[in-house]
Amino acid sequence: MLSVALAGKPNAGKSTFFKAATMADVDVGNYPFTTIDPNRGVSHVRTECPCLDREQRCDSDNCRDGKRYVPVELLDVAGLVPGAHEGRGLGNQFLDALTDADVILNVVDAAGATDEEGEPVEVGTYDPTEEATFIEEEMDRWLTGIVDRNWESVERKSRSPDFDIDEALHDLLTGFGADEYDVTATLRGMEYPDNPRDWTDDHRETLARDLRARTKPIVLVANKIDIAPEENVEALRETDKPVVPCTADGELALRNGAEAGILNYDPGDEDFEIVGDVSEKQEQGLETIRETMADHGGTGVQQSLNEAVYGLLDRLTAYPVQNESKWTDGTGNVLPDAFLLPEGSTPKDLAYAVHSDIGDGYVHAVDARAGRRIGEDHELEEGDVIKIVSTAS
């Protein structure tokens, strides 16, 4: 399962975002370090289900009338403060928690209603663009420190006649979630001495920064959009990162209302319908949320997750089935499973995603939409429904 991490300074709204996206029972408080130990939960990205191309909707619990929700892990890390890479505010502990993440949502207080430490200030007082590079800079410096502290081990290995710097750096950085391709691609884009003993601080910093950017891309979540000055939002949009306007409070209210049967609302919808009894005050609050959604195409919570996974990570959704004509598994369930795969993945990659034995025994695949066999090197597309023929199935 892909892992999406929420990071940012205290009181930016990470825990509210997490609760809204997972409906998990977590503390939400207006004080620093509401979260100490990372919260882990399951959220979803949203896409169109292939069942929309059939007369009958599928029976997956993750499909709501053609809106398909594909599970991802969501990680909520405690608020980071300036100097986190030096251990300030338990920063090293919190940064360590980000190592397994595939992508990071930097939740920013777009309202400028909290200072750099996360302390409340008057709306518009603090410049949220200061937060745009904050998490990135703390992570870069933290990883640079790890590389520096462990560089002696690379130098020792370099004395061996069969020394391979790609392999040595992969061993050093594997705990950060960097695979061999990431390390190799980073080194190919650098100029550096052949002998690790000749590397300078600048070489190691360049390595760390490029590798972090490659393995931990960042989406800016411009939270508290309902009270944010417009100039703050525009300033964030002028940064070099993808920005998604968001009201985590609004999303949580809608999710709670839908769960209580008061609202018709699915995560990612651009509007909602009131179907139960609400007080005048509740109705006013809901109408305020509706206006924000109309301005920004939704609350931004689902959009942030989608931007991270389908945007930055370039994932596609593929659906393995056993019966290519009925699109069912072995027990007759229609489109029961969905897998998030990197762009460029093949049917064999899907087979391995289902199970290593299925991949090892791969024979061929069938495009269930077209009803024809496809080659092993065929590149899958979003929404493909694929039958895998394997000696292990």
PDB file of N, CA and C in Angstrom, residues 190-285:
ATOM      1  N   MET A 190      24.871  14.112 -10.968  1.00  0.00           N
ATOM      2  CA  MET A 190      25.854  14.873 -10.192  1.00  0.00           C
ATOM      3  C   MET A 190      27.243  14.790 -10.813  1.00  0.00           C
ATOM      4  N   GLU A 191      28.062  15.753 -10.464  1.00  0.00           N
ATOM      5  CA  GLU A 191      29.499  15.659 -10.710  1.00  0.00           C
ATOM      6  C   GLU A 191      30.165  15.459  -9.359  1.00  0.00           C
ATOM      7  N   TYR A 192      30.955  14.385  -9.242  1.00  0.00           N
ATOM      8  CA  TYR A 192      31.541  14.072  -7.942  1.00  0.00           C
ATOM      9  C   TYR A 192      32.845  13.301  -8.126  1.00  0.00           C
ATOM     10  N   PRO A 193      33.741  13.344  -7.136  1.00  0.00           N
ATOM     11  CA  PRO A 193      35.011  12.617  -7.226  1.00  0.00           C
ATOM     12  C   PRO A 193      34.770  11.102  -7.169  1.00  0.00           C
ATOM     13  N   ASP A 194      35.619  10.365  -7.840  1.00  0.00           N
ATOM     14  CA  ASP A 194      35.516   8.908  -7.798  1.00  0.00           C
ATOM     15  C   ASP A 194      35.805   8.368  -6.405  1.00  0.00           C
ATOM     16  N   ASN A 195      36.705   9.013  -5.700  1.00  0.00           N
ATOM     17  CA  ASN A 195      37.091   8.560  -4.364  1.00  0.00           C
ATOM     18  C   ASN A 195      36.216   9.264  -3.317  1.00  0.00           C
ATOM     19  N   PRO A 196      35.430   8.514  -2.522  1.00  0.00           N
ATOM     20  CA  PRO A 196      34.570   9.133  -1.504  1.00  0.00           C
ATOM     21  C   PRO A 196      35.335  10.002  -0.510  1.00  0.00           C
ATOM     22  N   ARG A 197      36.644   9.720  -0.325  1.00  0.00           N
ATOM     23  CA  ARG A 197      37.428  10.529   0.611  1.00  0.00           C
ATOM     24  C   ARG A 197      37.655  11.947   0.090  1.00  0.00           C
ATOM     25  N   ASP A 198      37.391  12.149  -1.204  1.00  0.00           N
ATOM     26  CA  ASP A 198      37.552  13.478  -1.798  1.00  0.00           C
ATOM     27  C   ASP A 198      36.237  14.251  -1.866  1.00  0.00           C
ATOM     28  N   TRP A 199      35.162  13.634  -1.411  1.00  0.00           N
ATOM     29  CA  TRP A 199      33.873  14.330  -1.418  1.00  0.00           C
ATOM     30  C   TRP A 199      33.899  15.463  -0.396  1.00  0.00           C
ATOM     31  N   THR A 200      33.249  16.579  -0.744  1.00  0.00           N
ATOM     32  CA  THR A 200      33.137  17.716   0.165  1.00  0.00           C
ATOM     33  C   THR A 200      31.748  17.740   0.793  1.00  0.00           C
ATOM     34  N   ASP A 201      31.565  18.662   1.734  1.00  0.00           N
ATOM     35  CA  ASP A 201      30.231  18.837   2.332  1.00  0.00           C
ATOM     36  C   ASP A 201      29.201  19.170   1.254  1.00  0.00           C
ATOM     37  N   ASP A 202      29.611  19.962   0.261  1.00  0.00           N
ATOM     38  CA  ASP A 202      28.687  20.345  -0.812  1.00  0.00           C
ATOM     39  C   ASP A 202      28.246  19.129  -1.621  1.00  0.00           C
ATOM     40  N   HIS A 203      29.163  18.198  -1.884  1.00  0.00           N
ATOM     41  CA  HIS A 203      28.788  16.981  -2.612  1.00  0.00           C
ATOM     42  C   HIS A 203      27.735  16.190  -1.835  1.00  0.00           C
ATOM     43  N   ARG A 204      27.959  16.033  -0.535  1.00  0.00           N
ATOM     44  CA  ARG A 204      27.028  15.247   0.272  1.00  0.00           C
ATOM     45  C   ARG A 204      25.677  15.948   0.401  1.00  0.00           C
ATOM     46  N   GLU A 205      25.708  17.278   0.479  1.00  0.00           N
ATOM     47  CA  GLU A 205      24.440  18.016   0.559  1.00  0.00           C
ATOM     48  C   GLU A 205      23.663  17.900  -0.750  1.00  0.00           C
ATOM     49  N   THR A 206      24.363  18.003  -1.880  1.00  0.00           N
ATOM     50  CA  THR A 206      23.700  17.849  -3.182  1.00  0.00           C
ATOM     51  C   THR A 206      23.076  16.465  -3.304  1.00  0.00           C
ATOM     52  N   LEU A 207      23.811  15.448  -2.868  1.00  0.00           N
ATOM     53  CA  LEU A 207      23.286  14.081  -2.880  1.00  0.00           C
ATOM     54  C   LEU A 207      22.007  13.990  -2.060  1.00  0.00           C
ATOM     55  N   ALA A 208      22.035  14.519  -0.842  1.00  0.00           N
ATOM     56  CA  ALA A 208      20.887  14.419   0.058  1.00  0.00           C
ATOM     57  C   ALA A 208      19.680  15.170  -0.492  1.00  0.00           C
ATOM     58  N   ARG A 209      19.903  16.381  -0.990  1.00  0.00           N
ATOM     59  CA  ARG A 209      18.774  17.190  -1.470  1.00  0.00           C
ATOM     60  C   ARG A 209      18.121  16.557  -2.702  1.00  0.00           C
ATOM     61  N   ASP A 210      18.931  16.075  -3.634  1.00  0.00           N
ATOM     62  CA  ASP A 210      18.367  15.480  -4.841  1.00  0.00           C
ATOM     63  C   ASP A 210      17.637  14.180  -4.518  1.00  0.00           C
ATOM     64  N   LEU A 211      18.216  13.393  -3.617  1.00  0.00           N
ATOM     65  CA  LEU A 211      17.592  12.123  -3.271  1.00  0.00           C
ATOM     66  C   LEU A 211      16.281  12.344  -2.521  1.00  0.00           C
ATOM     67  N   ARG A 212      16.254  13.347  -1.640  1.00  0.00           N
ATOM     68  CA  ARG A 212      15.002  13.649  -0.942  1.00  0.00           C
ATOM     69  C   ARG A 212      13.920  14.072  -1.933  1.00  0.00           C
ATOM     70  N   ALA A 213      14.280  14.942  -2.879  1.00  0.00           N
ATOM     71  CA  ALA A 213      13.308  15.404  -3.865  1.00  0.00           C
ATOM     72  C   ALA A 213      12.799  14.243  -4.714  1.00  0.00           C
ATOM     73  N   ARG A 214      13.677  13.291  -4.973  1.00  0.00           N
ATOM     74  CA  ARG A 214      13.311  12.157  -5.818  1.00  0.00           C
ATOM     75  C   ARG A 214      12.432  11.152  -5.083  1.00  0.00           C
ATOM     76  N   THR A 215      12.672  10.968  -3.789  1.00  0.00           N
ATOM     77  CA  THR A 215      11.971   9.930  -3.036  1.00  0.00           C
ATOM     78  C   THR A 215      10.850  10.447  -2.146  1.00  0.00           C
ATOM     79  N   LYS A 216      10.832  11.752  -1.866  1.00  0.00           N
ATOM     80  CA  LYS A 216       9.804  12.329  -0.991  1.00  0.00           C
ATOM     81  C   LYS A 216       9.257  13.612  -1.623  1.00  0.00           C
ATOM     82  N   PRO A 217       8.588  13.511  -2.777  1.00  0.00           N
ATOM     83  CA  PRO A 217       8.009  14.719  -3.391  1.00  0.00           C
ATOM     84  C   PRO A 217       6.928  15.312  -2.492  1.00  0.00           C
ATOM     85  N   ILE A 218       6.662  16.604  -2.668  1.00  0.00           N
ATOM     86  CA  ILE A 218       5.795  17.332  -1.734  1.00  0.00           C
ATOM     87  C   ILE A 218       4.671  18.062  -2.459  1.00  0.00           C
ATOM     88  N   VAL A 219       3.461  17.932  -1.918  1.00  0.00           N
ATOM     89  CA  VAL A 219       2.304  18.727  -2.336  1.00  0.00           C
ATOM     90  C   VAL A 219       1.994  19.713  -1.213  1.00  0.00           C
ATOM     91  N   LEU A 220       1.764  20.982  -1.562  1.00  0.00           N
ATOM     92  CA  LEU A 220       1.353  21.965  -0.569  1.00  0.00           C
ATOM     93  C   LEU A 220      -0.167  21.932  -0.421  1.00  0.00           C
ATOM     94  N   VAL A 221      -0.625  21.691   0.792  1.00  0.00           N
ATOM     95  CA  VAL A 221      -2.056  21.726   1.100  1.00  0.00           C
ATOM     96  C   VAL A 221      -2.338  23.060   1.775  1.00  0.00           C
ATOM     97  N   ALA A 222      -2.961  23.972   1.044  1.00  0.00           N
ATOM     98  CA  ALA A 222      -3.250  25.313   1.573  1.00  0.00           C
ATOM     99  C   ALA A 222      -4.503  25.237   2.430  1.00  0.00           C
ATOM    100  N   ASN A 223      -4.325  24.879   3.703  1.00  0.00           N
ATOM    101  CA  ASN A 223      -5.453  24.634   4.596  1.00  0.00           C
ATOM    102  C   ASN A 223      -6.022  25.937   5.161  1.00  0.00           C
ATOM    103  N   LYS A 224      -7.211  25.829   5.742  1.00  0.00           N
ATOM    104  CA  LYS A 224      -7.953  26.967   6.316  1.00  0.00           C
ATOM    105  C   LYS A 224      -8.308  27.969   5.222  1.00  0.00           C
ATOM    106  N   ILE A 225      -8.600  27.427   4.049  1.00  0.00           N
ATOM    107  CA  ILE A 225      -8.874  28.273   2.887  1.00  0.00           C
ATOM    108  C   ILE A 225     -10.129  29.116   3.087  1.00  0.00           C
ATOM    109  N   ASP A 226     -11.016  28.650   3.977  1.00  0.00           N
ATOM    110  CA  ASP A 226     -12.276  29.358   4.206  1.00  0.00           C
ATOM    111  C   ASP A 226     -12.073  30.703   4.903  1.00  0.00           C
ATOM    112  N   ILE A 227     -10.905  30.873   5.581  1.00  0.00           N
ATOM    113  CA  ILE A 227     -10.652  32.152   6.255  1.00  0.00           C
ATOM    114  C   ILE A 227      -9.372  32.814   5.746  1.00  0.00           C
ATOM    115  N   ALA A 228      -8.764  32.237   4.744  1.00  0.00           N
ATOM    116  CA  ALA A 228      -7.472  32.742   4.257  1.00  0.00           C
ATOM    117  C   ALA A 228      -7.647  33.963   3.366  1.00  0.00           C
ATOM    118  N   PRO A 229      -6.830  34.990   3.560  1.00  0.00           N
ATOM    119  CA  PRO A 229      -6.837  36.128   2.634  1.00  0.00           C
ATOM    120  C   PRO A 229      -6.454  35.653   1.227  1.00  0.00           C
ATOM    121  N   GLU A 230      -7.099  36.194   0.215  1.00  0.00           N
ATOM    122  CA  GLU A 230      -6.869  35.746  -1.151  1.00  0.00           C
ATOM    123  C   GLU A 230      -5.409  35.922  -1.571  1.00  0.00           C
ATOM    124  N   GLU A 231      -4.778  36.996  -1.081  1.00  0.00           N
ATOM    125  CA  GLU A 231      -3.389  37.226  -1.476  1.00  0.00           C
ATOM    126  C   GLU A 231      -2.459  36.120  -0.949  1.00  0.00           C
ATOM    127  N   ASN A 232      -2.832  35.510   0.189  1.00  0.00           N
ATOM    128  CA  ASN A 232      -2.036  34.389   0.709  1.00  0.00           C
ATOM    129  C   ASN A 232      -2.094  33.193  -0.226  1.00  0.00           C
ATOM    130  N   VAL A 233      -3.296  32.933  -0.711  1.00  0.00           N
ATOM    131  CA  VAL A 233      -3.484  31.796  -1.610  1.00  0.00           C
ATOM    132  C   VAL A 233      -2.725  32.015  -2.913  1.00  0.00           C
ATOM    133  N   GLU A 234      -2.810  33.225  -3.438  1.00  0.00           N
ATOM    134  CA  GLU A 234      -2.104  33.532  -4.678  1.00  0.00           C
ATOM    135  C   GLU A 234      -0.597  33.423  -4.501  1.00  0.00           C
ATOM    136  N   ALA A 235      -0.105  33.864  -3.349  1.00  0.00           N
ATOM    137  CA  ALA A 235       1.334  33.784  -3.090  1.00  0.00           C
ATOM    138  C   ALA A 235       1.792  32.330  -3.032  1.00  0.00           C
ATOM    139  N   LEU A 236       0.991  31.461  -2.440  1.00  0.00           N
ATOM    140  CA  LEU A 236       1.339  30.034  -2.387  1.00  0.00           C
ATOM    141  C   LEU A 236       1.322  29.423  -3.780  1.00  0.00           C
ATOM    142  N   ARG A 237       0.387  29.860  -4.603  1.00  0.00           N
ATOM    143  CA  ARG A 237       0.304  29.328  -5.968  1.00  0.00           C
ATOM    144  C   ARG A 237       1.512  29.726  -6.815  1.00  0.00           C
ATOM    145  N   GLU A 238       2.187  30.770  -6.416  1.00  0.00           N
ATOM    146  CA  GLU A 238       3.352  31.221  -7.170  1.00  0.00           C
ATOM    147  C   GLU A 238       4.621  30.464  -6.800  1.00  0.00           C
ATOM    148  N   THR A 239       4.526  29.559  -5.820  1.00  0.00           N
ATOM    149  CA  THR A 239       5.678  28.720  -5.484  1.00  0.00           C
ATOM    150  C   THR A 239       5.848  27.666  -6.570  1.00  0.00           C
ATOM    151  N   ASP A 240       6.955  26.924  -6.494  1.00  0.00           N
ATOM    152  CA  ASP A 240       7.254  25.945  -7.543  1.00  0.00           C
ATOM    153  C   ASP A 240       6.697  24.559  -7.225  1.00  0.00           C
ATOM    154  N   LYS A 241       5.689  24.487  -6.353  1.00  0.00           N
ATOM    155  CA  LYS A 241       5.114  23.200  -5.961  1.00  0.00           C
ATOM    156  C   LYS A 241       3.630  23.153  -6.284  1.00  0.00           C
ATOM    157  N   PRO A 242       3.079  21.950  -6.484  1.00  0.00           N
ATOM    158  CA  PRO A 242       1.627  21.856  -6.657  1.00  0.00           C
ATOM    159  C   PRO A 242       0.921  22.284  -5.380  1.00  0.00           C
ATOM    160  N   VAL A 243      -0.118  23.093  -5.519  1.00  0.00           N
ATOM    161  CA  VAL A 243      -0.844  23.641  -4.371  1.00  0.00           C
ATOM    162  C   VAL A 243      -2.324  23.262  -4.494  1.00  0.00           C
ATOM    163  N   VAL A 244      -2.890  22.740  -3.398  1.00  0.00           N
ATOM    164  CA  VAL A 244      -4.308  22.387  -3.375  1.00  0.00           C
ATOM    165  C   VAL A 244      -4.983  23.159  -2.246  1.00  0.00           C
ATOM    166  N   PRO A 245      -5.899  24.101  -2.552  1.00  0.00           N
ATOM    167  CA  PRO A 245      -6.652  24.792  -1.508  1.00  0.00           C
ATOM    168  C   PRO A 245      -7.511  23.791  -0.737  1.00  0.00           C
ATOM    169  N   CYS A 246      -7.623  23.979   0.576  1.00  0.00           N
ATOM    170  CA  CYS A 246      -8.264  22.951   1.399  1.00  0.00           C
ATOM    171  C   CYS A 246      -8.932  23.545   2.625  1.00  0.00           C
ATOM    172  N   THR A 247     -10.057  22.957   3.002  1.00  0.00           N
ATOM    173  CA  THR A 247     -10.645  23.199   4.316  1.00  0.00           C
ATOM    174  C   THR A 247     -10.855  21.848   4.985  1.00  0.00           C
ATOM    175  N   ALA A 248      -9.897  21.456   5.803  1.00  0.00           N
ATOM    176  CA  ALA A 248     -10.002  20.173   6.497  1.00  0.00           C
ATOM    177  C   ALA A 248     -11.173  20.192   7.468  1.00  0.00           C
ATOM    178  N   ASP A 249     -11.402  21.323   8.113  1.00  0.00           N
ATOM    179  CA  ASP A 249     -12.562  21.446   9.007  1.00  0.00           C
ATOM    180  C   ASP A 249     -13.859  21.201   8.244  1.00  0.00           C
ATOM    181  N   GLY A 250     -13.956  21.785   7.039  1.00  0.00           N
ATOM    182  CA  GLY A 250     -15.156  21.600   6.232  1.00  0.00           C
ATOM    183  C   GLY A 250     -15.372  20.150   5.838  1.00  0.00           C
ATOM    184  N   GLU A 251     -14.298  19.489   5.438  1.00  0.00           N
ATOM    185  CA  GLU A 251     -14.409  18.075   5.053  1.00  0.00           C
ATOM    186  C   GLU A 251     -14.848  17.229   6.239  1.00  0.00           C
ATOM    187  N   LEU A 252     -14.280  17.494   7.409  1.00  0.00           N
ATOM    188  CA  LEU A 252     -14.661  16.717   8.591  1.00  0.00           C
ATOM    189  C   LEU A 252     -16.137  16.912   8.917  1.00  0.00           C
ATOM    190  N   ALA A 253     -16.619  18.134   8.791  1.00  0.00           N
ATOM    191  CA  ALA A 253     -18.043  18.402   9.042  1.00  0.00           C
ATOM    192  C   ALA A 253     -18.919  17.633   8.061  1.00  0.00           C
ATOM    193  N   LEU A 254     -18.519  17.597   6.788  1.00  0.00           N
ATOM    194  CA  LEU A 254     -19.311  16.883   5.782  1.00  0.00           C
ATOM    195  C   LEU A 254     -19.275  15.378   6.012  1.00  0.00           C
ATOM    196  N   ARG A 255     -18.115  14.853   6.365  1.00  0.00           N
ATOM    197  CA  ARG A 255     -18.016  13.416   6.632  1.00  0.00           C
ATOM    198  C   ARG A 255     -18.879  13.027   7.835  1.00  0.00           C
ATOM    199  N   ASN A 256     -18.823  13.849   8.877  1.00  0.00           N
ATOM    200  CA  ASN A 256     -19.656  13.570  10.051  1.00  0.00           C
ATOM    201  C   ASN A 256     -21.136  13.649   9.710  1.00  0.00           C
ATOM    202  N   GLY A 257     -21.494  14.647   8.897  1.00  0.00           N
ATOM    203  CA  GLY A 257     -22.891  14.786   8.496  1.00  0.00           C
ATOM    204  C   GLY A 257     -23.367  13.628   7.649  1.00  0.00           C
ATOM    205  N   ALA A 258     -22.521  13.161   6.746  1.00  0.00           N
ATOM    206  CA  ALA A 258     -22.884  12.012   5.909  1.00  0.00           C
ATOM    207  C   ALA A 258     -23.007  10.750   6.750  1.00  0.00           C
ATOM    208  N   GLU A 259     -22.111  10.583   7.717  1.00  0.00           N
ATOM    209  CA  GLU A 259     -22.140   9.407   8.581  1.00  0.00           C
ATOM    210  C   GLU A 259     -23.402   9.398   9.444  1.00  0.00           C
ATOM    211  N   ALA A 260     -23.875  10.590   9.802  1.00  0.00           N
ATOM    212  CA  ALA A 260     -25.083  10.702  10.627  1.00  0.00           C
ATOM    213  C   ALA A 260     -26.364  10.633   9.798  1.00  0.00           C
ATOM    214  N   GLY A 261     -26.233  10.566   8.471  1.00  0.00           N
ATOM    215  CA  GLY A 261     -27.406  10.494   7.609  1.00  0.00           C
ATOM    216  C   GLY A 261     -28.054  11.836   7.346  1.00  0.00           C
ATOM    217  N   ILE A 262     -27.377  12.916   7.704  1.00  0.00           N
ATOM    218  CA  ILE A 262     -27.919  14.261   7.499  1.00  0.00           C
ATOM    219  C   ILE A 262     -27.613  14.775   6.092  1.00  0.00           C
ATOM    220  N   LEU A 263     -26.493  14.316   5.525  1.00  0.00           N
ATOM    221  CA  LEU A 263     -26.048  14.807   4.223  1.00  0.00           C
ATOM    222  C   LEU A 263     -25.851  13.661   3.247  1.00  0.00           C
ATOM    223  N   ASN A 264     -26.068  13.945   1.978  1.00  0.00           N
ATOM    224  CA  ASN A 264     -25.589  13.090   0.904  1.00  0.00           C
ATOM    225  C   ASN A 264     -24.275  13.681   0.412  1.00  0.00           C
ATOM    226  N   TYR A 265     -23.179  12.980   0.688  1.00  0.00           N
ATOM    227  CA  TYR A 265     -21.862  13.490   0.310  1.00  0.00           C
ATOM    228  C   TYR A 265     -20.880  12.339   0.225  1.00  0.00           C
ATOM    229  N   ASP A 266     -20.141  12.301  -0.871  1.00  0.00           N
ATOM    230  CA  ASP A 266     -19.047  11.359  -1.017  1.00  0.00           C
ATOM    231  C   ASP A 266     -17.747  12.147  -1.095  1.00  0.00           C
ATOM    232  N   PRO A 267     -16.679  11.666  -0.451  1.00  0.00           N
ATOM    233  CA  PRO A 267     -15.401  12.379  -0.486  1.00  0.00           C
ATOM    234  C   PRO A 267     -14.966  12.702  -1.910  1.00  0.00           C
ATOM    235  N   GLY A 268     -14.637  13.955  -2.135  1.00  0.00           N
ATOM    236  CA  GLY A 268     -14.227  14.401  -3.464  1.00  0.00           C
ATOM    237  C   GLY A 268     -15.337  15.053  -4.262  1.00  0.00           C
ATOM    238  N   ASP A 269     -16.580  14.959  -3.786  1.00  0.00           N
ATOM    239  CA  ASP A 269     -17.686  15.637  -4.468  1.00  0.00           C
ATOM    240  C   ASP A 269     -17.489  17.149  -4.412  1.00  0.00           C
ATOM    241  N   GLU A 270     -18.013  17.823  -5.402  1.00  0.00           N
ATOM    242  CA  GLU A 270     -17.902  19.277  -5.433  1.00  0.00           C
ATOM    243  C   GLU A 270     -19.049  19.971  -4.717  1.00  0.00           C
ATOM    244  N   ASP A 271     -20.055  19.197  -4.292  1.00  0.00           N
ATOM    245  CA  ASP A 271     -21.206  19.764  -3.582  1.00  0.00           C
ATOM    246  C   ASP A 271     -21.810  18.658  -2.722  1.00  0.00           C
ATOM    247  N   PHE A 272     -22.833  18.990  -1.969  1.00  0.00           N
ATOM    248  CA  PHE A 272     -23.507  18.019  -1.099  1.00  0.00           C
ATOM    249  C   PHE A 272     -24.983  18.373  -1.024  1.00  0.00           C
ATOM    250  N   GLU A 273     -25.766  17.465  -0.481  1.00  0.00           N
ATOM    251  CA  GLU A 273     -27.211  17.688  -0.340  1.00  0.00           C
ATOM    252  C   GLU A 273     -27.600  17.466   1.111  1.00  0.00           C
ATOM    253  N   ILE A 274     -28.357  18.393   1.662  1.00  0.00           N
ATOM    254  CA  ILE A 274     -28.868  18.232   3.025  1.00  0.00           C
ATOM    255  C   ILE A 274     -30.142  17.397   2.952  1.00  0.00           C
ATOM    256  N   VAL A 275     -30.173  16.255   3.612  1.00  0.00           N
ATOM    257  CA  VAL A 275     -31.315  15.336   3.541  1.00  0.00           C
ATOM    258  C   VAL A 275     -31.932  15.070   4.910  1.00  0.00           C
ATOM    259  N   GLY A 276     -31.321  15.618   5.966  1.00  0.00           N
ATOM    260  CA  GLY A 276     -31.848  15.431   7.313  1.00  0.00           C
ATOM    261  C   GLY A 276     -32.142  16.763   7.968  1.00  0.00           C
ATOM    262  N   ASP A 277     -32.590  16.686   9.198  1.00  0.00           N
ATOM    263  CA  ASP A 277     -32.919  17.903   9.938  1.00  0.00           C
ATOM    264  C   ASP A 277     -31.650  18.551  10.486  1.00  0.00           C
ATOM    265  N   VAL A 278     -31.512  19.846  10.243  1.00  0.00           N
ATOM    266  CA  VAL A 278     -30.379  20.605  10.787  1.00  0.00           C
ATOM    267  C   VAL A 278     -30.906  21.889  11.407  1.00  0.00           C
ATOM    268  N   SER A 279     -30.172  22.387  12.383  1.00  0.00           N
ATOM    269  CA  SER A 279     -30.549  23.654  13.004  1.00  0.00           C
ATOM    270  C   SER A 279     -30.197  24.810  12.070  1.00  0.00           C
ATOM    271  N   GLU A 280     -30.700  25.972  12.401  1.00  0.00           N
ATOM    272  CA  GLU A 280     -30.401  27.154  11.588  1.00  0.00           C
ATOM    273  C   GLU A 280     -28.902  27.440  11.583  1.00  0.00           C
ATOM    274  N   LYS A 281     -28.264  27.273  12.747  1.00  0.00           N
ATOM    275  CA  LYS A 281     -26.829  27.514  12.849  1.00  0.00           C
ATOM    276  C   LYS A 281     -26.047  26.500  12.011  1.00  0.00           C
ATOM    277  N   GLN A 282     -26.475  25.227  12.055  1.00  0.00           N
ATOM    278  CA  GLN A 282     -25.817  24.201  11.250  1.00  0.00           C
ATOM    279  C   GLN A 282     -25.963  24.487   9.761  1.00  0.00           C
ATOM    280  N   GLU A 283     -27.155  24.912   9.374  1.00  0.00           N
ATOM    281  CA  GLU A 283     -27.387  25.203   7.962  1.00  0.00           C
ATOM    282  C   GLU A 283     -26.509  26.358   7.491  1.00  0.00           C
ATOM    283  N   GLN A 284     -26.348  27.379   8.338  1.00  0.00           N
ATOM    284  CA  GLN A 284     -25.479  28.503   7.978  1.00  0.00           C
ATOM    285  C   GLN A 284     -24.029  28.037   7.808  1.00  0.00           C
ATOM    286  N   GLY A 285     -23.587  27.181   8.719  1.00  0.00           N
ATOM    287  CA  GLY A 285     -22.236  26.646   8.622  1.00  0.00           C
ATOM    288  C   GLY A 285     -22.036  25.824   7.364  1.00  0.00           C
TER     289      GLY A 285
END
